[in-house]
PDB file of C-alpha atoms in Angstrom:
ATOM      1  CA  MET A   1       0.021  -0.057   0.002  1.00  0.00           C
ATOM      2  CA  ASP A   2       1.326   3.415  -0.893  1.00  0.00           C
ATOM      3  CA  ARG A   3       1.832   6.033   1.804  1.00  0.00           C
ATOM      4  CA  PHE A   4       1.442   9.802   1.283  1.00  0.00           C
ATOM      5  CA  GLU A   5       3.194  12.070   3.838  1.00  0.00           C
ATOM      6  CA  ARG A   6       3.051  15.827   3.318  1.00  0.00           C
ATOM      7  CA  ASP A   7       2.698  19.033   5.345  1.00  0.00           C
ATOM      8  CA  LEU A   8      -0.825  20.212   5.825  1.00  0.00           C
ATOM      9  CA  THR A   9      -0.067  23.298   3.653  1.00  0.00           C
ATOM     10  CA  ASP A  10       0.333  20.848   0.776  1.00  0.00           C
ATOM     11  CA  ILE A  11      -3.142  19.518   1.101  1.00  0.00           C
ATOM     12  CA  PHE A  12      -4.179  20.362  -2.408  1.00  0.00           C
ATOM     13  CA  VAL A  13      -1.011  18.910  -3.929  1.00  0.00           C
ATOM     14  CA  LEU A  14      -1.627  15.786  -1.870  1.00  0.00           C
ATOM     15  CA  GLN A  15      -5.151  15.519  -3.038  1.00  0.00           C
ATOM     16  CA  ASP A  16      -4.079  15.661  -6.621  1.00  0.00           C
ATOM     17  CA  GLU A  17      -1.465  12.933  -5.987  1.00  0.00           C
ATOM     18  CA  VAL A  18      -3.806  10.621  -4.279  1.00  0.00           C
ATOM     19  CA  THR A  19      -6.374  11.104  -7.110  1.00  0.00           C
ATOM     20  CA  LEU A  20      -3.749  10.369  -9.718  1.00  0.00           C
ATOM     21  CA  ALA A  21      -2.456   7.273  -7.892  1.00  0.00           C
ATOM     22  CA  VAL A  22      -6.012   5.843  -7.463  1.00  0.00           C
ATOM     23  CA  VAL A  23      -7.142   6.403 -10.989  1.00  0.00           C
ATOM     24  CA  SER A  24      -3.891   5.175 -12.450  1.00  0.00           C
ATOM     25  CA  ALA A  25      -4.129   1.975 -10.417  1.00  0.00           C
ATOM     26  CA  ILE A  26      -7.819   1.262 -10.954  1.00  0.00           C
ATOM     27  CA  GLU A  27      -8.506   2.223 -14.600  1.00  0.00           C
ATOM     28  CA  PRO A  28      -6.190  -0.251 -16.316  1.00  0.00           C
ATOM     29  CA  LYS A  29      -7.242  -3.012 -13.957  1.00  0.00           C
ATOM     30  CA  MET A  30     -10.872  -2.427 -14.623  1.00  0.00           C
ATOM     31  CA  LEU A  31     -10.410  -2.656 -18.420  1.00  0.00           C
ATOM     32  CA  GLN A  32      -8.338  -5.922 -17.972  1.00  0.00           C
ATOM     33  CA  THR A  33     -11.012  -7.434 -15.868  1.00  0.00           C
ATOM     34  CA  GLU A  34     -13.777  -6.496 -18.395  1.00  0.00           C
ATOM     35  CA  ILE A  35     -11.646  -8.033 -21.248  1.00  0.00           C
ATOM     36  CA  ALA A  36     -11.330 -11.277 -19.346  1.00  0.00           C
ATOM     37  CA  MET A  37     -15.013 -11.370 -18.694  1.00  0.00           C
ATOM     38  CA  ALA A  38     -15.811 -10.784 -22.346  1.00  0.00           C
ATOM     39  CA  THR A  39     -13.510 -13.627 -23.544  1.00  0.00           C
ATOM     40  CA  ARG A  40     -15.511 -16.087 -21.259  1.00  0.00           C
ATOM     41  CA  ARG A  41     -18.952 -15.186 -22.618  1.00  0.00           C
ATOM     42  CA  ARG A  42     -20.680 -17.534 -25.143  1.00  0.00           C
ATOM     43  CA  PRO A  43     -20.145 -16.228 -28.609  1.00  0.00           C
ATOM     44  CA  GLU A  44     -23.890 -16.038 -29.405  1.00  0.00           C
ATOM     45  CA  ASN A  45     -24.418 -13.736 -26.401  1.00  0.00           C
ATOM     46  CA  LEU A  46     -21.764 -11.144 -27.481  1.00  0.00           C
ATOM     47  CA  THR A  47     -22.780  -7.458 -27.614  1.00  0.00           C
ATOM     48  CA  ALA A  48     -20.959  -4.610 -29.477  1.00  0.00           C
ATOM     49  CA  TYR A  49     -19.118  -3.882 -26.198  1.00  0.00           C
ATOM     50  CA  ASP A  50     -17.970  -7.536 -25.951  1.00  0.00           C
ATOM     51  CA  PHE A  51     -16.580  -7.368 -29.432  1.00  0.00           C
ATOM     52  CA  TYR A  52     -14.800  -4.070 -28.470  1.00  0.00           C
ATOM     53  CA  LEU A  53     -13.271  -5.738 -25.402  1.00  0.00           C
ATOM     54  CA  ARG A  54     -12.163  -8.719 -27.465  1.00  0.00           C
ATOM     55  CA  ALA A  55     -10.540  -6.432 -29.970  1.00  0.00           C
ATOM     56  CA  MET A  56      -8.402  -4.695 -27.333  1.00  0.00           C
ATOM     57  CA  PRO A  57      -5.980  -7.593 -26.471  1.00  0.00           C
ATOM     58  CA  GLN A  58      -5.510  -8.174 -30.202  1.00  0.00           C
ATOM     59  CA  TYR A  59      -4.685  -4.458 -30.654  1.00  0.00           C
ATOM     60  CA  TYR A  60      -2.169  -4.758 -27.753  1.00  0.00           C
ATOM     61  CA  LEU A  61      -0.317  -7.515 -29.588  1.00  0.00           C
ATOM     62  CA  ALA A  62       0.927  -4.983 -32.164  1.00  0.00           C
ATOM     63  CA  THR A  63       1.420  -7.732 -34.720  1.00  0.00           C
ATOM     64  CA  ARG A  64       0.145  -8.028 -38.266  1.00  0.00           C
ATOM     65  CA  GLU A  65      -2.273 -10.823 -37.231  1.00  0.00           C
ATOM     66  CA  GLY A  66      -3.336  -9.134 -34.036  1.00  0.00           C
ATOM     67  CA  THR A  67      -4.075  -5.887 -35.832  1.00  0.00           C
ATOM     68  CA  ALA A  68      -6.084  -7.685 -38.504  1.00  0.00           C
ATOM     69  CA  GLU A  69      -8.133  -9.518 -35.936  1.00  0.00           C
ATOM     70  CA  ALA A  70      -8.723  -6.276 -33.853  1.00  0.00           C
ATOM     71  CA  ILE A  71     -10.087  -4.743 -37.126  1.00  0.00           C
ATOM     72  CA  ARG A  72     -12.364  -7.681 -37.715  1.00  0.00           C
ATOM     73  CA  LEU A  73     -13.800  -7.622 -34.174  1.00  0.00           C
ATOM     74  CA  ALA A  74     -14.117  -3.827 -34.296  1.00  0.00           C
ATOM     75  CA  HIS A  75     -16.109  -3.937 -37.510  1.00  0.00           C
ATOM     76  CA  ARG A  76     -18.370  -6.656 -35.956  1.00  0.00           C
ATOM     77  CA  ALA A  77     -19.020  -4.291 -33.096  1.00  0.00           C
ATOM     78  CA  LEU A  78     -19.834  -1.475 -35.557  1.00  0.00           C
ATOM     79  CA  GLU A  79     -22.308  -3.854 -37.339  1.00  0.00           C
ATOM     80  CA  LEU A  80     -24.220  -4.326 -34.100  1.00  0.00           C
ATOM     81  CA  ASP A  81     -23.915  -0.622 -33.165  1.00  0.00           C
ATOM     82  CA  PRO A  82     -23.022   1.759 -35.986  1.00  0.00           C
ATOM     83  CA  ARG A  83     -23.008   4.701 -33.507  1.00  0.00           C
ATOM     84  CA  TYR A  84     -20.341   3.228 -31.278  1.00  0.00           C
ATOM     85  CA  GLY A  85     -17.787   6.071 -31.346  1.00  0.00           C
ATOM     86  CA  SER A  86     -15.098   4.447 -29.248  1.00  0.00           C
ATOM     87  CA  VAL A  87     -14.960   1.350 -31.428  1.00  0.00           C
ATOM     88  CA  ALA A  88     -14.901   3.373 -34.626  1.00  0.00           C
ATOM     89  CA  ALA A  89     -11.905   5.276 -33.211  1.00  0.00           C
ATOM     90  CA  LEU A  90     -10.247   2.051 -32.315  1.00  0.00           C
ATOM     91  CA  ALA A  91     -10.791   0.576 -35.806  1.00  0.00           C
ATOM     92  CA  GLY A  92      -9.392   3.873 -37.317  1.00  0.00           C
ATOM     93  CA  VAL A  93      -6.172   3.480 -35.293  1.00  0.00           C
ATOM     94  CA  CYS A  94      -5.810  -0.125 -36.350  1.00  0.00           C
ATOM     95  CA  HIS A  95      -6.129   0.755 -40.050  1.00  0.00           C
ATOM     96  CA  MET A  96      -3.568   3.517 -39.480  1.00  0.00           C
ATOM     97  CA  LEU A  97      -1.259   1.097 -37.817  1.00  0.00           C
ATOM     98  CA  ASN A  98      -1.480  -1.261 -40.760  1.00  0.00           C
ATOM     99  CA  VAL A  99       0.023   1.579 -42.816  1.00  0.00           C
ATOM    100  CA  ALA A 100       2.517   2.922 -40.214  1.00  0.00           C
ATOM    101  CA  TRP A 101       3.963  -0.509 -39.404  1.00  0.00           C
ATOM    102  CA  GLY A 102       3.982  -1.782 -42.974  1.00  0.00           C
ATOM    103  CA  TYR A 103       1.426  -4.500 -42.388  1.00  0.00           C
ATOM    104  CA  SER A 104      -0.988  -3.271 -45.110  1.00  0.00           C
ATOM    105  CA  ASN A 105      -1.525  -5.219 -48.445  1.00  0.00           C
ATOM    106  CA  ASP A 106      -3.490  -2.106 -49.631  1.00  0.00           C
ATOM    107  CA  PRO A 107      -2.136   1.036 -47.987  1.00  0.00           C
ATOM    108  CA  GLN A 108      -4.506   3.366 -49.924  1.00  0.00           C
ATOM    109  CA  PHE A 109      -7.554   1.472 -48.643  1.00  0.00           C
ATOM    110  CA  ASP A 110      -6.260   1.481 -45.054  1.00  0.00           C
ATOM    111  CA  ARG A 111      -5.513   5.169 -45.303  1.00  0.00           C
ATOM    112  CA  LYS A 112      -8.992   5.991 -46.463  1.00  0.00           C
ATOM    113  CA  GLU A 113     -10.533   3.692 -43.805  1.00  0.00           C
ATOM    114  CA  ALA A 114      -8.430   5.146 -41.005  1.00  0.00           C
ATOM    115  CA  VAL A 115      -9.495   8.726 -41.860  1.00  0.00           C
ATOM    116  CA  ARG A 116     -13.160   7.725 -42.424  1.00  0.00           C
ATOM    117  CA  LEU A 117     -13.468   5.897 -39.113  1.00  0.00           C
ATOM    118  CA  ALA A 118     -11.658   8.690 -37.206  1.00  0.00           C
ATOM    119  CA  ARG A 119     -14.108  11.210 -38.657  1.00  0.00           C
ATOM    120  CA  LEU A 120     -17.011   8.893 -38.003  1.00  0.00           C
ATOM    121  CA  ALA A 121     -15.986   8.583 -34.326  1.00  0.00           C
ATOM    122  CA  LEU A 122     -15.661  12.310 -33.956  1.00  0.00           C
ATOM    123  CA  SER A 123     -19.146  12.857 -35.545  1.00  0.00           C
ATOM    124  CA  ILE A 124     -20.634  10.489 -33.029  1.00  0.00           C
ATOM    125  CA  ASP A 125     -18.945  11.867 -29.896  1.00  0.00           C
ATOM    126  CA  ASN A 126     -16.293  14.623 -30.019  1.00  0.00           C
ATOM    127  CA  SER A 127     -16.219  15.074 -26.273  1.00  0.00           C
ATOM    128  CA  ASP A 128     -15.008  11.549 -25.328  1.00  0.00           C
ATOM    129  CA  PRO A 129     -11.326  11.845 -24.359  1.00  0.00           C
ATOM    130  CA  GLU A 130     -10.180   8.461 -25.638  1.00  0.00           C
ATOM    131  CA  THR A 131     -12.079   8.913 -28.939  1.00  0.00           C
ATOM    132  CA  LEU A 132     -10.410  12.357 -29.359  1.00  0.00           C
ATOM    133  CA  ALA A 133      -7.003  10.779 -28.452  1.00  0.00           C
ATOM    134  CA  ARG A 134      -7.281   8.058 -30.958  1.00  0.00           C
ATOM    135  CA  ALA A 135      -8.606  10.314 -33.688  1.00  0.00           C
ATOM    136  CA  SER A 136      -5.778  12.828 -33.110  1.00  0.00           C
ATOM    137  CA  GLN A 137      -3.033  10.273 -33.550  1.00  0.00           C
ATOM    138  CA  THR A 138      -4.767   8.704 -36.592  1.00  0.00           C
ATOM    139  CA  SER A 139      -5.058  12.128 -38.232  1.00  0.00           C
ATOM    140  CA  ALA A 140      -1.502  12.914 -37.287  1.00  0.00           C
ATOM    141  CA  TRP A 141      -0.217   9.894 -39.222  1.00  0.00           C
ATOM    142  CA  MET A 142      -2.652   9.970 -42.166  1.00  0.00           C
ATOM    143  CA  VAL A 143      -3.554  13.635 -42.629  1.00  0.00           C
ATOM    144  CA  GLY A 144      -0.913  15.837 -41.038  1.00  0.00           C
ATOM    145  CA  ASP A 145      -2.983  18.915 -40.151  1.00  0.00           C
ATOM    146  CA  SER A 146      -0.869  19.694 -37.052  1.00  0.00           C
ATOM    147  CA  GLU A 147      -2.961  22.638 -35.758  1.00  0.00           C
ATOM    148  CA  ALA A 148      -6.190  20.616 -35.745  1.00  0.00           C
ATOM    149  CA  GLU A 149      -4.489  17.468 -34.312  1.00  0.00           C
ATOM    150  CA  ILE A 150      -2.748  19.421 -31.520  1.00  0.00           C
ATOM    151  CA  GLU A 151      -6.009  20.975 -30.563  1.00  0.00           C
ATOM    152  CA  MET A 152      -7.742  17.498 -30.430  1.00  0.00           C
ATOM    153  CA  ALA A 153      -4.911  16.037 -28.416  1.00  0.00           C
ATOM    154  CA  ASP A 154      -4.931  18.889 -25.957  1.00  0.00           C
ATOM    155  CA  ARG A 155      -8.688  18.702 -25.523  1.00  0.00           C
ATOM    156  CA  ALA A 156      -8.440  14.915 -24.861  1.00  0.00           C
ATOM    157  CA  VAL A 157      -5.831  15.616 -22.096  1.00  0.00           C
ATOM    158  CA  ALA A 158      -7.994  18.366 -20.603  1.00  0.00           C
ATOM    159  CA  LEU A 159     -10.970  16.056 -20.488  1.00  0.00           C
ATOM    160  CA  ASN A 160      -9.048  13.189 -18.879  1.00  0.00           C
ATOM    161  CA  PRO A 161      -5.611  14.163 -17.552  1.00  0.00           C
ATOM    162  CA  ASN A 162      -5.287  10.786 -15.745  1.00  0.00           C
ATOM    163  CA  SER A 163      -5.119   8.576 -18.765  1.00  0.00           C
ATOM    164  CA  TRP A 164      -2.291   6.832 -20.450  1.00  0.00           C
ATOM    165  CA  ALA A 165      -4.192   6.978 -23.776  1.00  0.00           C
ATOM    166  CA  THR A 166      -4.660  10.714 -23.847  1.00  0.00           C
ATOM    167  CA  TRP A 167      -1.027  11.559 -22.895  1.00  0.00           C
ATOM    168  CA  ASN A 168       0.404   8.953 -25.250  1.00  0.00           C
ATOM    169  CA  SER A 169      -1.661  10.241 -28.131  1.00  0.00           C
ATOM    170  CA  ARG A 170      -0.561  13.758 -27.260  1.00  0.00           C
ATOM    171  CA  GLY A 171       2.996  12.592 -27.428  1.00  0.00           C
ATOM    172  CA  ILE A 172       2.514  11.105 -30.914  1.00  0.00           C
ATOM    173  CA  VAL A 173       0.755  14.205 -32.201  1.00  0.00           C
ATOM    174  CA  TYR A 174       3.418  16.659 -30.900  1.00  0.00           C
ATOM    175  CA  ARG A 175       6.286  14.388 -32.090  1.00  0.00           C
ATOM    176  CA  ILE A 176       4.802  14.177 -35.679  1.00  0.00           C
ATOM    177  CA  ALA A 177       4.243  17.973 -35.543  1.00  0.00           C
ATOM    178  CA  GLY A 178       8.007  18.437 -34.952  1.00  0.00           C
ATOM    179  CA  LEU A 179       7.816  19.405 -31.290  1.00  0.00           C
ATOM    180  CA  PRO A 180       9.963  16.658 -29.642  1.00  0.00           C
ATOM    181  CA  GLU A 181      10.433  18.382 -26.209  1.00  0.00           C
ATOM    182  CA  GLU A 182       6.771  18.593 -25.629  1.00  0.00           C
ATOM    183  CA  ALA A 183       6.238  15.105 -27.099  1.00  0.00           C
ATOM    184  CA  ILE A 184       8.625  13.658 -24.532  1.00  0.00           C
ATOM    185  CA  ARG A 185       6.881  15.464 -21.653  1.00  0.00           C
ATOM    186  CA  SER A 186       3.665  13.923 -22.787  1.00  0.00           C
ATOM    187  CA  TYR A 187       5.143  10.453 -23.204  1.00  0.00           C
ATOM    188  CA  GLU A 188       6.733  10.673 -19.717  1.00  0.00           C
ATOM    189  CA  ARG A 189       3.326  11.758 -18.325  1.00  0.00           C
ATOM    190  CA  ALA A 190       1.747   8.661 -19.983  1.00  0.00           C
ATOM    191  CA  ILE A 191       4.300   6.432 -18.274  1.00  0.00           C
ATOM    192  CA  ARG A 192       3.330   7.978 -14.892  1.00  0.00           C
ATOM    193  CA  MET A 193      -0.345   7.300 -15.595  1.00  0.00           C
ATOM    194  CA  SER A 194       0.289   3.667 -16.461  1.00  0.00           C
ATOM    195  CA  PRO A 195       3.780   2.379 -15.775  1.00  0.00           C
ATOM    196  CA  VAL A 196       2.793  -1.213 -16.679  1.00  0.00           C
ATOM    197  CA  ASP A 197       0.601  -0.476 -19.629  1.00  0.00           C
ATOM    198  CA  PRO A 198       0.418  -3.219 -22.317  1.00  0.00           C
ATOM    199  CA  GLN A 199       1.395  -0.642 -24.916  1.00  0.00           C
ATOM    200  CA  LEU A 200       4.304   0.855 -23.013  1.00  0.00           C
ATOM    201  CA  HIS A 201       6.680  -0.245 -25.770  1.00  0.00           C
ATOM    202  CA  MET A 202       4.978   2.320 -28.106  1.00  0.00           C
ATOM    203  CA  THR A 203       5.428   5.149 -25.614  1.00  0.00           C
ATOM    204  CA  LEU A 204       9.132   4.243 -25.139  1.00  0.00           C
ATOM    205  CA  HIS A 205       9.639   4.081 -28.880  1.00  0.00           C
ATOM    206  CA  GLY A 206       8.143   7.627 -29.195  1.00  0.00           C
ATOM    207  CA  ILE A 207      10.585   8.879 -26.586  1.00  0.00           C
ATOM    208  CA  GLY A 208      13.400   7.283 -28.491  1.00  0.00           C
ATOM    209  CA  VAL A 209      12.488   8.977 -31.808  1.00  0.00           C
ATOM    210  CA  ALA A 210      11.864  12.315 -30.193  1.00  0.00           C
ATOM    211  CA  SER A 211      15.213  12.040 -28.398  1.00  0.00           C
ATOM    212  CA  ILE A 212      17.039  11.460 -31.652  1.00  0.00           C
ATOM    213  CA  GLU A 213      15.578  14.730 -33.028  1.00  0.00           C
ATOM    214  CA  LEU A 214      16.979  16.444 -29.968  1.00  0.00           C
ATOM    215  CA  ARG A 215      20.299  14.836 -30.513  1.00  0.00           C
ATOM    216  CA  ARG A 216      19.968  12.981 -27.139  1.00  0.00           C
ATOM    217  CA  PHE A 217      21.168   9.808 -28.761  1.00  0.00           C
ATOM    218  CA  ASP A 218      22.196   7.922 -25.540  1.00  0.00           C
ATOM    219  CA  GLU A 219      18.563   8.602 -24.119  1.00  0.00           C
ATOM    220  CA  ALA A 220      17.202   7.293 -27.377  1.00  0.00           C
ATOM    221  CA  ILE A 221      19.165   4.000 -26.956  1.00  0.00           C
ATOM    222  CA  VAL A 222      17.948   3.688 -23.336  1.00  0.00           C
ATOM    223  CA  ALA A 223      14.331   4.145 -24.472  1.00  0.00           C
ATOM    224  CA  GLY A 224      14.770   1.763 -27.422  1.00  0.00           C
ATOM    225  CA  LYS A 225      16.255  -0.996 -25.201  1.00  0.00           C
ATOM    226  CA  LYS A 226      13.398  -0.531 -22.714  1.00  0.00           C
ATOM    227  CA  ALA A 227      10.867  -0.801 -25.455  1.00  0.00           C
ATOM    228  CA  LEU A 228      12.410  -4.144 -26.532  1.00  0.00           C
ATOM    229  CA  ARG A 229      12.380  -5.435 -22.965  1.00  0.00           C
ATOM    230  CA  GLN A 230       8.619  -4.827 -23.081  1.00  0.00           C
ATOM    231  CA  LYS A 231       8.200  -6.403 -26.570  1.00  0.00           C
ATOM    232  CA  PRO A 232      11.283  -8.102 -28.129  1.00  0.00           C
ATOM    233  CA  SER A 233       9.705  -8.438 -31.524  1.00  0.00           C
ATOM    234  CA  PHE A 234       8.896  -4.688 -31.878  1.00  0.00           C
ATOM    235  CA  GLY A 235      10.611  -3.760 -35.117  1.00  0.00           C
ATOM    236  CA  ALA A 236      10.121  -0.009 -34.574  1.00  0.00           C
ATOM    237  CA  ALA A 237      12.405  -0.114 -31.515  1.00  0.00           C
ATOM    238  CA  TYR A 238      15.202  -1.637 -33.628  1.00  0.00           C
ATOM    239  CA  ARG A 239      14.846   1.271 -36.167  1.00  0.00           C
ATOM    240  CA  CYS A 240      15.238   3.625 -33.171  1.00  0.00           C
ATOM    241  CA  LEU A 241      18.404   1.817 -32.014  1.00  0.00           C
ATOM    242  CA  ALA A 242      19.907   1.586 -35.495  1.00  0.00           C
ATOM    243  CA  SER A 243      19.489   5.411 -36.032  1.00  0.00           C
ATOM    244  CA  ALA A 244      20.816   6.351 -32.577  1.00  0.00           C
ATOM    245  CA  PHE A 245      23.836   4.074 -32.631  1.00  0.00           C
ATOM    246  CA  ALA A 246      24.759   5.261 -36.115  1.00  0.00           C
ATOM    247  CA  HIS A 247      24.670   8.912 -35.016  1.00  0.00           C
ATOM    248  CA  LEU A 248      27.076   8.009 -32.243  1.00  0.00           C
ATOM    249  CA  GLY A 249      29.412   6.280 -34.664  1.00  0.00           C
ATOM    250  CA  ARG A 250      28.771   2.894 -32.950  1.00  0.00           C
ATOM    251  CA  ASN A 251      28.679   1.259 -36.328  1.00  0.00           C
ATOM    252  CA  GLY A 252      28.787  -2.412 -35.271  1.00  0.00           C
ATOM    253  CA  GLU A 253      25.709  -2.012 -32.962  1.00  0.00           C
ATOM    254  CA  ALA A 254      23.936   0.182 -35.568  1.00  0.00           C
ATOM    255  CA  HIS A 255      24.418  -2.612 -38.280  1.00  0.00           C
ATOM    256  CA  ASP A 256      23.246  -5.337 -35.806  1.00  0.00           C
ATOM    257  CA  ALA A 257      20.048  -3.260 -35.145  1.00  0.00           C
ATOM    258  CA  ALA A 258      19.589  -2.675 -38.894  1.00  0.00           C
ATOM    259  CA  ALA A 259      19.904  -6.423 -39.475  1.00  0.00           C
ATOM    260  CA  ARG A 260      17.135  -7.061 -36.936  1.00  0.00           C
ATOM    261  CA  VAL A 261      14.971  -4.520 -38.736  1.00  0.00           C
ATOM    262  CA  LEU A 262      15.395  -6.398 -41.945  1.00  0.00           C
ATOM    263  CA  GLU A 263      14.858  -9.743 -40.101  1.00  0.00           C
ATOM    264  CA  ILE A 264      11.465  -8.624 -38.975  1.00  0.00           C
ATOM    265  CA  GLU A 265      10.546  -6.756 -42.258  1.00  0.00           C
ATOM    266  CA  PRO A 266      12.721  -8.153 -44.970  1.00  0.00           C
ATOM    267  CA  ALA A 267      11.212  -5.718 -47.689  1.00  0.00           C
ATOM    268  CA  PHE A 268      11.930  -2.643 -45.641  1.00  0.00           C
ATOM    269  CA  THR A 269      13.264   0.414 -47.521  1.00  0.00           C
ATOM    270  CA  ILE A 270      13.711   3.943 -46.188  1.00  0.00           C
ATOM    271  CA  SER A 271      11.827   5.494 -49.088  1.00  0.00           C
ATOM    272  CA  ALA A 272       8.845   3.209 -48.541  1.00  0.00           C
ATOM    273  CA  TYR A 273       8.974   3.896 -44.914  1.00  0.00           C
ATOM    274  CA  ILE A 274       8.844   7.623 -45.460  1.00  0.00           C
ATOM    275  CA  THR A 275       5.633   7.269 -47.596  1.00  0.00           C
ATOM    276  CA  ARG A 276       3.847   5.582 -44.630  1.00  0.00           C
ATOM    277  CA  GLY A 277       3.680   9.071 -42.942  1.00  0.00           C
ATOM    278  CA  GLY A 278       4.496  10.425 -39.596  1.00  0.00           C
ATOM    279  CA  VAL A 279       8.237  11.149 -40.107  1.00  0.00           C
ATOM    280  CA  SER A 280       8.308  14.399 -42.147  1.00  0.00           C
ATOM    281  CA  ASN A 281       9.757  16.158 -39.059  1.00  0.00           C
ATOM    282  CA  ALA A 282      12.041  13.260 -38.057  1.00  0.00           C
ATOM    283  CA  LYS A 283      15.062  14.225 -40.292  1.00  0.00           C
ATOM    284  CA  LEU A 284      17.781  13.129 -37.890  1.00  0.00           C
ATOM    285  CA  PHE A 285      15.946   9.824 -37.341  1.00  0.00           C
ATOM    286  CA  ILE A 286      15.853   9.187 -40.983  1.00  0.00           C
ATOM    287  CA  GLU A 287      19.425  10.296 -41.462  1.00  0.00           C
ATOM    288  CA  GLY A 288      20.481   7.749 -38.825  1.00  0.00           C
ATOM    289  CA  LEU A 289      18.627   4.972 -40.713  1.00  0.00           C
ATOM    290  CA  ARG A 290      20.690   5.761 -43.744  1.00  0.00           C
ATOM    291  CA  LYS A 291      23.930   5.907 -41.692  1.00  0.00           C
ATOM    292  CA  ALA A 292      23.058   2.456 -40.220  1.00  0.00           C
ATOM    293  CA  GLY A 293      23.070   1.038 -43.775  1.00  0.00           C
ATOM    294  CA  LEU A 294      19.328   0.279 -44.200  1.00  0.00           C
ATOM    295  CA  PRO A 295      18.461   0.189 -47.947  1.00  0.00           C
ATOM    296  CA  GLU A 296      17.200   3.313 -49.592  1.00  0.00           C
TER     297      GLU A 296
END
């Protein structure tokens, strides 16, 4: 059990800390409990919410197969309830990730679906913080209207400042907009909200890429290695390490990381990676990939 010891004059600070600690501990646990309950229900009794809950662990896997299954389940939920904003936003993120992670067999289709679903989610409910968060990061990757996306991400955080999802999405939006300092602050806040989050590897990767743009290459390596400890098969973390090692002139380690990138994604090229989106303001990161010897 956590203990909070402060002077009485700090009562409002203490109140905020206790609220943060309670919400951060309870919210992820509640979701995991609901997911477990949904997986035990008989298939014929499933509701749209059940399909949403079943989609979440597939989404957490961050694999080609998991993302495809999350999309299938999310669309099943939308068939049952076409006005389910949260699941539309989740489906949009998954279609976006198909493009961003190189999983897509038809990137143009996934791009259109990602944007369509994000806009649908916002048209249903533009005051739900998680919907705003997911829509903001989908738009950041697929559209690139930084002003609108920052406004969405900031509103998501204002509506729920005690959420990993809102702070992590804000980090993504600010990183893609070319504001790495603010991105790192958001990512670090996300980690405070949920230090054992199932998607922590994504937050750490974001810190790594943002750190490279700030020439904090040693910090990028620390973040990339932490991401791999969370998820050893996460190819994006190897890209981060390859770039950071190359900038430091640690060529052997850079080439080893680049080899792991190609092992996970044999068809990877820098030019194709750039077309996926989200890296127009990551010039040092891309430069590091070239230095590491990844194919153009």
